[in-house]
mmCIF file of C-alpha atoms in Angstrom:
data_model
loop_
_atom_site.group_PDB
_atom_site.id
_atom_site.type_symbol
_atom_site.label_atom_id
_atom_site.label_comp_id
_atom_site.label_asym_id
_atom_site.label_seq_id
_atom_site.Cartn_x
_atom_site.Cartn_y
_atom_site.Cartn_z
ATOM 1 C CA MET A 8 20.692 -30.491 13.649
ATOM 2 C CA SER A 9 23.045 -27.762 12.411
ATOM 3 C CA ILE A 10 22.171 -25.147 9.794
ATOM 4 C CA GLY A 11 24.307 -25.534 6.674
ATOM 5 C CA VAL A 12 25.473 -22.282 5.047
ATOM 6 C CA LEU A 13 27.103 -21.537 1.697
ATOM 7 C CA ILE A 14 29.074 -18.254 1.610
ATOM 8 C CA VAL A 15 29.162 -16.491 -1.788
ATOM 9 C CA ASP A 16 31.527 -13.506 -2.087
ATOM 10 C CA ASP A 17 34.306 -12.630 -4.518
ATOM 11 C CA SER A 18 36.563 -11.389 -1.693
ATOM 12 C CA ALA A 19 38.565 -14.080 0.095
ATOM 13 C CA THR A 20 38.937 -11.728 3.064
ATOM 14 C CA MET A 21 35.192 -11.189 3.315
ATOM 15 C CA ARG A 22 34.505 -14.915 2.962
ATOM 16 C CA GLY A 23 36.854 -15.506 5.873
ATOM 17 C CA LEU A 24 35.233 -12.828 8.052
ATOM 18 C CA ILE A 25 31.722 -14.153 7.396
ATOM 19 C CA ALA A 26 32.838 -17.709 8.092
ATOM 20 C CA ALA A 27 34.519 -16.681 11.348
ATOM 21 C CA ALA A 28 31.329 -14.927 12.505
ATOM 22 C CA LEU A 29 29.158 -17.931 11.670
ATOM 23 C CA LYS A 30 31.498 -20.500 13.200
ATOM 24 C CA ARG A 31 31.142 -18.852 16.593
ATOM 25 C CA ASP A 32 27.668 -20.402 16.755
ATOM 26 C CA PRO A 33 27.689 -24.187 17.310
ATOM 27 C CA ASP A 34 24.308 -24.511 15.572
ATOM 28 C CA ILE A 35 25.716 -23.267 12.247
ATOM 29 C CA GLU A 36 28.007 -25.182 9.881
ATOM 30 C CA VAL A 37 29.809 -23.481 7.002
ATOM 31 C CA LEU A 38 29.426 -26.015 4.196
ATOM 32 C CA GLY A 39 31.493 -24.238 1.581
ATOM 33 C CA PHE A 40 32.436 -21.120 -0.361
ATOM 34 C CA ALA A 41 31.972 -19.690 -3.835
ATOM 35 C CA ASN A 42 33.638 -16.621 -5.335
ATOM 36 C CA ASP A 43 31.157 -16.035 -8.166
ATOM 37 C CA PRO A 44 27.612 -17.027 -9.124
ATOM 38 C CA ILE A 45 28.746 -19.699 -11.592
ATOM 39 C CA GLU A 46 30.641 -21.527 -8.875
ATOM 40 C CA ALA A 47 27.816 -20.863 -6.427
ATOM 41 C CA ARG A 48 25.297 -22.557 -8.708
ATOM 42 C CA GLU A 49 27.358 -25.753 -8.687
ATOM 43 C CA GLN A 50 27.910 -25.564 -4.937
ATOM 44 C CA ILE A 51 24.194 -25.168 -4.261
ATOM 45 C CA LYS A 52 23.478 -28.293 -6.320
ATOM 46 C CA LYS A 53 26.265 -30.201 -4.571
ATOM 47 C CA LEU A 54 25.836 -29.049 -0.962
ATOM 48 C CA ASN A 55 22.097 -28.266 -0.762
ATOM 49 C CA PRO A 56 22.626 -25.528 1.862
ATOM 50 C CA ASP A 57 19.901 -24.424 4.253
ATOM 51 C CA VAL A 58 20.938 -20.774 3.814
ATOM 52 C CA VAL A 59 23.094 -18.835 1.330
ATOM 53 C CA THR A 60 24.884 -15.582 2.195
ATOM 54 C CA LEU A 61 25.226 -13.608 -1.025
ATOM 55 C CA ASP A 62 27.288 -10.603 -2.051
ATOM 56 C CA ILE A 63 25.726 -8.261 -4.597
ATOM 57 C CA GLU A 64 28.733 -7.099 -6.619
ATOM 58 C CA MET A 65 30.535 -10.092 -8.135
ATOM 59 C CA PRO A 66 32.195 -11.049 -11.436
ATOM 60 C CA LYS A 67 30.472 -13.024 -14.224
ATOM 61 C CA MET A 68 26.940 -12.279 -12.944
ATOM 62 C CA ASN A 69 25.761 -9.698 -10.428
ATOM 63 C CA GLY A 70 24.138 -10.864 -7.227
ATOM 64 C CA LEU A 71 20.668 -9.602 -8.176
ATOM 65 C CA ASP A 72 20.559 -11.592 -11.413
ATOM 66 C CA PHE A 73 21.819 -14.663 -9.586
ATOM 67 C CA LEU A 74 19.324 -14.200 -6.762
ATOM 68 C CA GLU A 75 16.455 -14.016 -9.242
ATOM 69 C CA LYS A 76 17.593 -17.292 -10.806
ATOM 70 C CA ILE A 77 17.793 -18.947 -7.375
ATOM 71 C CA MET A 78 14.324 -17.782 -6.378
ATOM 72 C CA ARG A 79 12.798 -18.838 -9.710
ATOM 73 C CA LEU A 80 14.434 -22.246 -10.042
ATOM 74 C CA ARG A 81 15.474 -23.386 -6.553
ATOM 75 C CA PRO A 82 13.985 -21.145 -3.834
ATOM 76 C CA THR A 83 16.491 -21.033 -0.985
ATOM 77 C CA PRO A 84 16.728 -18.718 2.045
ATOM 78 C CA VAL A 85 19.249 -15.990 1.196
ATOM 79 C CA VAL A 86 20.827 -13.349 3.449
ATOM 80 C CA MET A 87 22.354 -10.501 1.442
ATOM 81 C CA VAL A 88 25.737 -9.119 2.529
ATOM 82 C CA SER A 89 25.748 -5.515 1.342
ATOM 83 C CA THR A 90 27.793 -2.351 1.554
ATOM 84 C CA LEU A 91 26.010 0.140 3.810
ATOM 85 C CA THR A 92 25.983 2.911 1.214
ATOM 86 C CA GLN A 93 23.089 4.602 -0.544
ATOM 87 C CA ALA A 94 23.782 2.602 -3.702
ATOM 88 C CA GLY A 95 24.069 -0.557 -1.623
ATOM 89 C CA ALA A 96 20.752 0.228 0.054
ATOM 90 C CA ASP A 97 18.925 0.608 -3.265
ATOM 91 C CA VAL A 98 20.254 -2.679 -4.608
ATOM 92 C CA THR A 99 19.646 -4.549 -1.357
ATOM 93 C CA LEU A 100 16.020 -3.397 -1.303
ATOM 94 C CA GLU A 101 15.666 -4.833 -4.804
ATOM 95 C CA ALA A 102 17.106 -8.093 -3.456
ATOM 96 C CA LEU A 103 14.558 -8.171 -0.633
ATOM 97 C CA GLU A 104 11.794 -7.620 -3.180
ATOM 98 C CA LEU A 105 13.125 -10.559 -5.206
ATOM 99 C CA GLY A 106 12.843 -12.808 -2.169
ATOM 100 C CA ALA A 107 16.000 -12.468 -0.075
ATOM 101 C CA VAL A 108 15.054 -13.032 3.563
ATOM 102 C CA ASP A 109 17.270 -10.389 5.164
ATOM 103 C CA CYS A 110 20.422 -8.327 4.806
ATOM 104 C CA VAL A 111 23.524 -7.484 6.801
ATOM 105 C CA GLY A 112 26.060 -4.732 6.172
ATOM 106 C CA LYS A 113 29.755 -5.203 5.480
ATOM 107 C CA PRO A 114 32.229 -3.610 7.922
ATOM 108 C CA VAL A 115 33.225 -0.080 6.834
ATOM 109 C CA GLY A 116 34.892 3.000 8.302
ATOM 110 C CA GLY A 117 36.363 1.635 11.508
ATOM 111 C CA VAL A 118 33.515 -0.815 12.142
ATOM 112 C CA THR A 119 34.955 -4.196 13.087
ATOM 113 C CA ALA A 120 33.781 -7.442 11.555
ATOM 114 C CA ALA A 121 32.438 -8.487 14.960
ATOM 115 C CA GLU A 122 30.301 -5.324 15.101
ATOM 116 C CA ALA A 123 29.185 -5.532 11.479
ATOM 117 C CA PHE A 124 28.293 -9.201 11.663
ATOM 118 C CA GLY A 125 26.928 -9.155 15.210
ATOM 119 C CA GLU A 126 23.419 -10.057 14.014
ATOM 120 C CA LEU A 127 24.496 -12.393 11.212
ATOM 121 C CA THR A 128 24.031 -15.628 13.137
ATOM 122 C CA LEU A 129 20.554 -14.581 14.294
ATOM 123 C CA LYS A 130 19.589 -13.631 10.747
ATOM 124 C CA VAL A 131 20.926 -16.904 9.339
ATOM 125 C CA LYS A 132 18.957 -18.864 11.949
ATOM 126 C CA ALA A 133 15.791 -16.919 11.142
ATOM 127 C CA ALA A 134 16.388 -17.442 7.417
ATOM 128 C CA ALA A 135 16.689 -21.196 7.938
ATOM 129 C CA LYS A 136 13.124 -21.182 9.306
ATOM 130 C CA ALA A 137 11.755 -18.737 6.732
ATOM 131 C CA ARG A 138 9.085 -19.555 4.187
ATOM 132 C CA VAL A 139 10.587 -18.684 0.813
ATOM 133 C CA LYS A 140 8.380 -18.607 -2.254
ATOM 134 C CA PRO A 141 9.329 -18.982 -5.916
ATOM 135 C CA TYR A 142 9.802 -15.616 -7.605
ATOM 136 C CA SER A 143 7.235 -15.222 -10.371
ATOM 137 C CA GLY A 144 8.115 -11.763 -11.639
ATOM 138 C CA PRO A 145 7.124 -8.247 -10.577
ATOM 139 C CA ALA A 146 3.801 -8.011 -8.776
ATOM 140 C CA ALA A 147 0.886 -6.544 -10.681
ATOM 141 C CA PRO A 148 -0.055 -3.021 -9.566
ATOM 142 C CA ALA A 149 -2.284 -3.252 -6.507
ATOM 143 C CA GLU A 150 -5.807 -1.908 -6.604
ATOM 144 C CA ARG A 151 -6.160 0.955 -4.152
ATOM 145 C CA ASP A 152 -9.004 0.921 -1.683
ATOM 146 C CA ARG A 153 -11.559 3.369 -3.106
ATOM 147 C CA ASP A 154 -14.152 2.702 -0.409
ATOM 148 C CA TYR A 155 -12.068 3.898 2.512
ATOM 149 C CA ARG A 156 -13.612 6.808 4.398
ATOM 150 C CA ALA A 157 -10.925 9.240 5.562
ATOM 151 C CA SER A 158 -10.301 9.223 9.315
ATOM 152 C CA ASP A 159 -7.853 10.615 11.862
ATOM 153 C CA VAL A 160 -7.389 7.242 13.556
ATOM 154 C CA ILE A 161 -3.670 6.721 14.151
ATOM 155 C CA LEU A 162 -2.328 3.585 12.514
ATOM 156 C CA ALA A 163 0.873 2.028 13.901
ATOM 157 C CA ILE A 164 2.621 -0.835 12.076
ATOM 158 C CA GLY A 165 5.632 -2.888 13.158
ATOM 159 C CA SER A 166 7.629 -5.391 11.090
ATOM 160 C CA SER A 167 11.013 -7.037 10.746
ATOM 161 C CA THR A 168 12.250 -9.999 8.673
ATOM 162 C CA GLY A 169 10.102 -10.170 5.543
ATOM 163 C CA GLY A 170 8.706 -6.725 6.248
ATOM 164 C CA VAL A 171 9.861 -5.151 2.989
ATOM 165 C CA GLU A 172 7.520 -7.330 0.937
ATOM 166 C CA ALA A 173 4.751 -7.083 3.537
ATOM 167 C CA LEU A 174 4.816 -3.297 3.754
ATOM 168 C CA MET A 175 4.967 -2.912 -0.019
ATOM 169 C CA THR A 176 1.945 -5.196 -0.366
ATOM 170 C CA ILE A 177 -0.047 -3.296 2.253
ATOM 171 C CA LEU A 178 0.855 0.285 1.405
ATOM 172 C CA ALA A 179 0.273 -0.281 -2.305
ATOM 173 C CA THR A 180 -3.438 -0.510 -1.416
ATOM 174 C CA PHE A 181 -3.483 2.751 0.567
ATOM 175 C CA PRO A 182 -5.388 5.674 -0.969
ATOM 176 C CA GLU A 183 -4.380 9.342 -0.848
ATOM 177 C CA THR A 184 -6.680 9.793 2.147
ATOM 178 C CA CYS A 185 -5.164 6.998 4.266
ATOM 179 C CA PRO A 186 -5.045 7.397 8.058
ATOM 180 C CA PRO A 187 -1.940 9.044 9.566
ATOM 181 C CA THR A 188 0.409 6.049 9.709
ATOM 182 C CA VAL A 189 3.641 5.415 11.629
ATOM 183 C CA VAL A 190 5.839 2.423 10.781
ATOM 184 C CA THR A 191 8.828 0.868 12.519
ATOM 185 C CA GLN A 192 10.620 -1.656 10.305
ATOM 186 C CA HIS A 193 13.893 -3.134 11.543
ATOM 187 C CA MET A 194 16.373 -1.944 8.934
ATOM 188 C CA PRO A 195 19.907 -0.459 8.753
ATOM 189 C CA ALA A 196 20.135 3.315 9.044
ATOM 190 C CA THR A 197 21.134 3.944 5.429
ATOM 191 C CA PHE A 198 18.215 1.914 4.086
ATOM 192 C CA THR A 199 15.107 3.597 5.487
ATOM 193 C CA LYS A 200 15.202 6.721 3.331
ATOM 194 C CA SER A 201 15.473 4.616 0.156
ATOM 195 C CA PHE A 202 12.763 2.295 1.419
ATOM 196 C CA ALA A 203 10.413 5.206 2.100
ATOM 197 C CA ALA A 204 11.035 6.483 -1.436
ATOM 198 C CA ARG A 205 10.214 3.064 -2.926
ATOM 199 C CA LEU A 206 7.005 2.873 -0.903
ATOM 200 C CA ASP A 207 6.079 6.424 -1.930
ATOM 201 C CA ARG A 208 6.247 5.426 -5.600
ATOM 202 C CA ILE A 209 3.747 2.569 -5.247
ATOM 203 C CA SER A 210 1.327 3.994 -2.673
ATOM 204 C CA GLY A 211 -1.433 6.516 -2.978
ATOM 205 C CA ALA A 212 -0.151 7.933 0.299
ATOM 206 C CA THR A 213 2.832 10.224 0.732
ATOM 207 C CA VAL A 214 5.539 8.067 2.330
ATOM 208 C CA THR A 215 8.584 9.678 3.948
ATOM 209 C CA GLU A 216 11.324 8.891 6.420
ATOM 210 C CA ALA A 217 10.111 10.400 9.698
ATOM 211 C CA ARG A 218 11.696 13.543 11.133
ATOM 212 C CA ASP A 219 11.575 14.752 14.699
ATOM 213 C CA GLY A 220 8.645 17.144 15.060
ATOM 214 C CA ASP A 221 6.621 15.869 12.088
ATOM 215 C CA ARG A 222 2.905 16.458 12.721
ATOM 216 C CA LEU A 223 0.824 13.409 11.805
ATOM 217 C CA GLN A 224 -1.437 14.075 8.830
ATOM 218 C CA GLN A 225 -4.011 12.129 6.846
ATOM 219 C CA GLY A 226 -2.592 10.723 3.644
ATOM 220 C CA HIS A 227 0.918 10.420 5.094
ATOM 221 C CA VAL A 228 3.004 7.424 6.165
ATOM 222 C CA TYR A 229 6.087 7.996 8.324
ATOM 223 C CA ILE A 230 8.894 5.380 8.351
ATOM 224 C CA ALA A 231 11.117 5.320 11.463
ATOM 225 C CA PRO A 232 14.758 6.111 10.592
ATOM 226 C CA GLY A 233 16.948 3.072 11.103
ATOM 227 C CA GLY A 234 19.672 2.603 13.627
ATOM 228 C CA GLU A 235 20.126 5.573 15.929
ATOM 229 C CA MET A 236 16.836 6.647 17.528
ATOM 230 C CA HIS A 237 13.522 5.296 18.749
ATOM 231 C CA MET A 238 10.345 6.740 17.206
ATOM 232 C CA GLU A 239 7.398 7.736 19.395
ATOM 233 C CA VAL A 240 4.155 9.626 18.901
ATOM 234 C CA THR A 241 3.595 12.190 21.633
ATOM 235 C CA SER A 242 0.289 13.231 23.139
ATOM 236 C CA SER A 243 -0.742 16.755 22.274
ATOM 237 C CA SER A 244 -3.606 18.589 20.622
ATOM 238 C CA HIS A 245 -2.116 17.331 17.362
ATOM 239 C CA PRO A 246 0.041 14.159 17.541
ATOM 240 C CA VAL A 247 3.716 14.735 16.754
ATOM 241 C CA ILE A 248 6.581 12.354 16.021
ATOM 242 C CA ARG A 249 9.507 12.401 18.424
ATOM 243 C CA LEU A 250 12.811 10.702 17.710
ATOM 244 C CA ARG A 251 14.697 10.041 20.923
ATOM 245 C CA ALA A 252 17.954 8.462 21.948
ATOM 246 C CA GLY A 253 17.883 5.324 24.041
ATOM 247 C CA GLU A 254 19.314 1.866 24.433
ATOM 248 C CA PRO A 255 18.015 -0.862 22.093
ATOM 249 C CA VAL A 256 14.761 -2.481 23.224
ATOM 250 C CA ASN A 257 14.394 -6.199 22.471
ATOM 251 C CA GLY A 258 17.715 -5.816 20.680
ATOM 252 C CA HIS A 259 16.378 -3.163 18.307
ATOM 253 C CA ARG A 260 16.582 0.588 17.794
ATOM 254 C CA PRO A 261 14.125 1.758 16.651
ATOM 255 C CA SER A 262 11.875 -0.650 18.532
ATOM 256 C CA VAL A 263 8.311 -1.556 17.613
ATOM 257 C CA ASP A 264 7.443 -1.841 21.313
ATOM 258 C CA VAL A 265 8.534 1.769 21.900
ATOM 259 C CA LEU A 266 6.318 2.983 19.047
ATOM 260 C CA PHE A 267 3.270 0.919 20.052
ATOM 261 C CA GLU A 268 3.527 1.851 23.730
ATOM 262 C CA SER A 269 3.679 5.548 22.843
ATOM 263 C CA VAL A 270 0.499 5.221 20.769
ATOM 264 C CA ALA A 271 -1.200 3.341 23.624
ATOM 265 C CA ARG A 272 -0.555 6.346 25.898
ATOM 266 C CA LEU A 273 -2.220 8.858 23.557
ATOM 267 C CA ASN A 274 -5.810 8.110 24.571
ATOM 268 C CA ARG A 275 -6.889 8.487 20.935
ATOM 269 C CA PRO A 276 -8.576 6.066 18.505
ATOM 270 C CA ALA A 277 -5.855 3.870 17.060
ATOM 271 C CA VAL A 278 -5.202 0.681 15.112
ATOM 272 C CA GLY A 279 -2.092 -1.473 15.483
ATOM 273 C CA ALA A 280 -0.758 -4.135 13.122
ATOM 274 C CA ILE A 281 2.188 -6.454 13.703
ATOM 275 C CA LEU A 282 3.745 -8.120 10.679
ATOM 276 C CA THR A 283 6.299 -10.800 9.862
ATOM 277 C CA GLY A 284 9.553 -10.791 11.825
ATOM 278 C CA MET A 285 11.780 -12.790 14.142
ATOM 279 C CA GLY A 286 11.768 -12.307 17.896
ATOM 280 C CA ARG A 287 9.161 -10.596 20.058
ATOM 281 C CA ASP A 288 9.582 -6.862 19.469
ATOM 282 C CA GLY A 289 6.157 -5.195 19.378
ATOM 283 C CA ALA A 290 4.259 -7.985 21.132
ATOM 284 C CA SER A 291 3.907 -6.298 24.530
ATOM 285 C CA GLY A 292 3.360 -2.907 22.892
ATOM 286 C CA LEU A 293 0.500 -4.249 20.783
ATOM 287 C CA LEU A 294 -1.049 -5.694 23.937
ATOM 288 C CA ALA A 295 -0.766 -2.265 25.575
ATOM 289 C CA MET A 296 -2.537 -0.728 22.572
ATOM 290 C CA ARG A 297 -5.341 -3.272 22.739
ATOM 291 C CA GLN A 298 -5.743 -2.767 26.490
ATOM 292 C CA ALA A 299 -5.969 0.985 25.839
ATOM 293 C CA GLY A 300 -8.883 0.421 23.440
ATOM 294 C CA ALA A 301 -7.125 0.182 20.070
ATOM 295 C CA ARG A 302 -8.128 -2.346 17.418
ATOM 296 C CA THR A 303 -5.291 -4.746 16.599
ATOM 297 C CA LEU A 304 -4.292 -7.144 13.826
ATOM 298 C CA GLY A 305 -1.519 -9.702 13.385
ATOM 299 C CA GLN A 306 -0.238 -11.255 10.179
ATOM 300 C CA ASP A 307 -1.156 -14.927 10.054
ATOM 301 C CA GLU A 308 1.403 -17.725 10.140
ATOM 302 C CA ALA A 309 0.845 -18.961 6.593
ATOM 303 C CA SER A 310 1.704 -15.607 4.982
ATOM 304 C CA CYS A 311 4.641 -14.650 7.247
ATOM 305 C CA VAL A 312 8.232 -15.084 6.107
ATOM 306 C CA VAL A 313 9.058 -15.547 9.810
ATOM 307 C CA TYR A 314 6.162 -16.096 12.229
ATOM 308 C CA GLY A 315 7.904 -14.698 15.298
ATOM 309 C CA MET A 316 6.673 -11.263 16.348
ATOM 310 C CA PRO A 317 3.030 -11.928 15.337
ATOM 311 C CA ARG A 318 3.063 -15.289 17.118
ATOM 312 C CA VAL A 319 4.254 -13.829 20.432
ATOM 313 C CA ALA A 320 1.776 -10.958 20.140
ATOM 314 C CA PHE A 321 -1.049 -13.423 19.497
ATOM 315 C CA GLU A 322 -0.032 -15.633 22.429
ATOM 316 C CA LEU A 323 0.102 -12.609 24.755
ATOM 317 C CA GLY A 324 -3.414 -11.573 23.740
ATOM 318 C CA GLY A 325 -2.380 -8.458 21.854
ATOM 319 C CA VAL A 326 -3.829 -9.595 18.521
ATOM 320 C CA GLU A 327 -7.577 -9.154 18.087
ATOM 321 C CA LYS A 328 -7.590 -10.941 14.727
ATOM 322 C CA GLN A 329 -5.032 -12.703 12.509
ATOM 323 C CA VAL A 330 -5.155 -11.797 8.820
ATOM 324 C CA SER A 331 -3.304 -12.983 5.710
ATOM 325 C CA LEU A 332 -0.938 -10.540 4.038
ATOM 326 C CA SER A 333 -3.137 -10.375 0.934
ATOM 327 C CA ARG A 334 -6.052 -9.142 3.068
ATOM 328 C CA MET A 335 -4.105 -7.015 5.531
ATOM 329 C CA GLY A 336 -4.365 -3.673 3.694
ATOM 330 C CA PRO A 337 -8.177 -3.688 3.365
ATOM 331 C CA ALA A 338 -8.546 -5.109 6.895
ATOM 332 C CA ILE A 339 -6.462 -2.268 8.347
ATOM 333 C CA LEU A 340 -8.428 0.413 6.499
ATOM 334 C CA ASN A 341 -11.748 -1.146 7.525
ATOM 335 C CA LEU A 342 -10.702 -1.073 11.181
ATOM 336 C CA CYS A 343 -9.540 2.539 10.901
ATOM 337 C CA SER A 344 -12.948 3.540 9.527
ATOM 338 C CA ALA A 345 -14.747 1.548 12.224
ATOM 339 C CA ALA A 346 -12.615 3.043 14.997
ATOM 340 C CA ASP A 347 -13.359 6.533 13.789
ATOM 341 C CA ILE A 348 -17.110 5.768 13.615
ATOM 342 C CA HIS A 349 -16.908 4.425 17.168
ATOM 343 C CA ARG A 350 -15.259 7.642 18.340
ATOM 344 C CA SER A 351 -17.912 9.782 16.646
ATOM 345 C CA ALA A 352 -20.849 7.809 18.015
#
């Protein structure tokens, strides 16, 4: 059964490029087009698409306002098509918070449509399987964990599709004394700095985009820069972040597997958590961490937007325990405390 897609964009050229990319996959059917949100609303009612691709900047109503209406009244999987600029990154992150499943960048600066939309079919297919929830307004401020006992246990987290909401939910519970935390989230290069800044505003921790040579510290969360480099933690008297060139692993750069495997090699107390996302990136790395003595968690199926990466990790034996997103923050901090107690015993 094919996946029906509605393309919403005010540019006829862009609508054509998106359609051409999607039509290369026999499992996807382009049901129709809309050049503004008013037309899109009627097309959604008429065509009942499985997935909507949505531009942000359009006449009559901007994409964010329209997305909020969709997610409140008729929750539908949406893939945002965004300009890969700083302003585009900020707005797209808002869209992901509102409930968009994923995003893809428009071709710019010599990038061909084939290159820009290379992952579009995969993201549309993942979106078609995603669990979308009605948007009920901004989340209430999370209560930070006041019982956490500071530790030097290294925490490594990996996520992909749906990871923006998951990471915001988890890190909002982190206190100022959280364990040194490294995160690889699959995200375009221009987005990770803005994402780190958004996380920094809601977390008790200091959240930054990682830089090569950063020394891991308590109370700090380091987000892998998107696109160009893999992030590792190197073994030394004091763990240090290294950003290194390399081919994509499992189709991704940075790769969760690369991060997890580097932590597994440290021979230090560690905790690993794998969150919502399509594919299998991070599954074998989490297993390596567990085999090296780390404690490990996986997000459970019911709370995942896409139960891909956590499912494969669980099936491989890398997940010690599956936890709902609402409980993941406290569960992580409890394990970090327990791991540090185990080390000290």
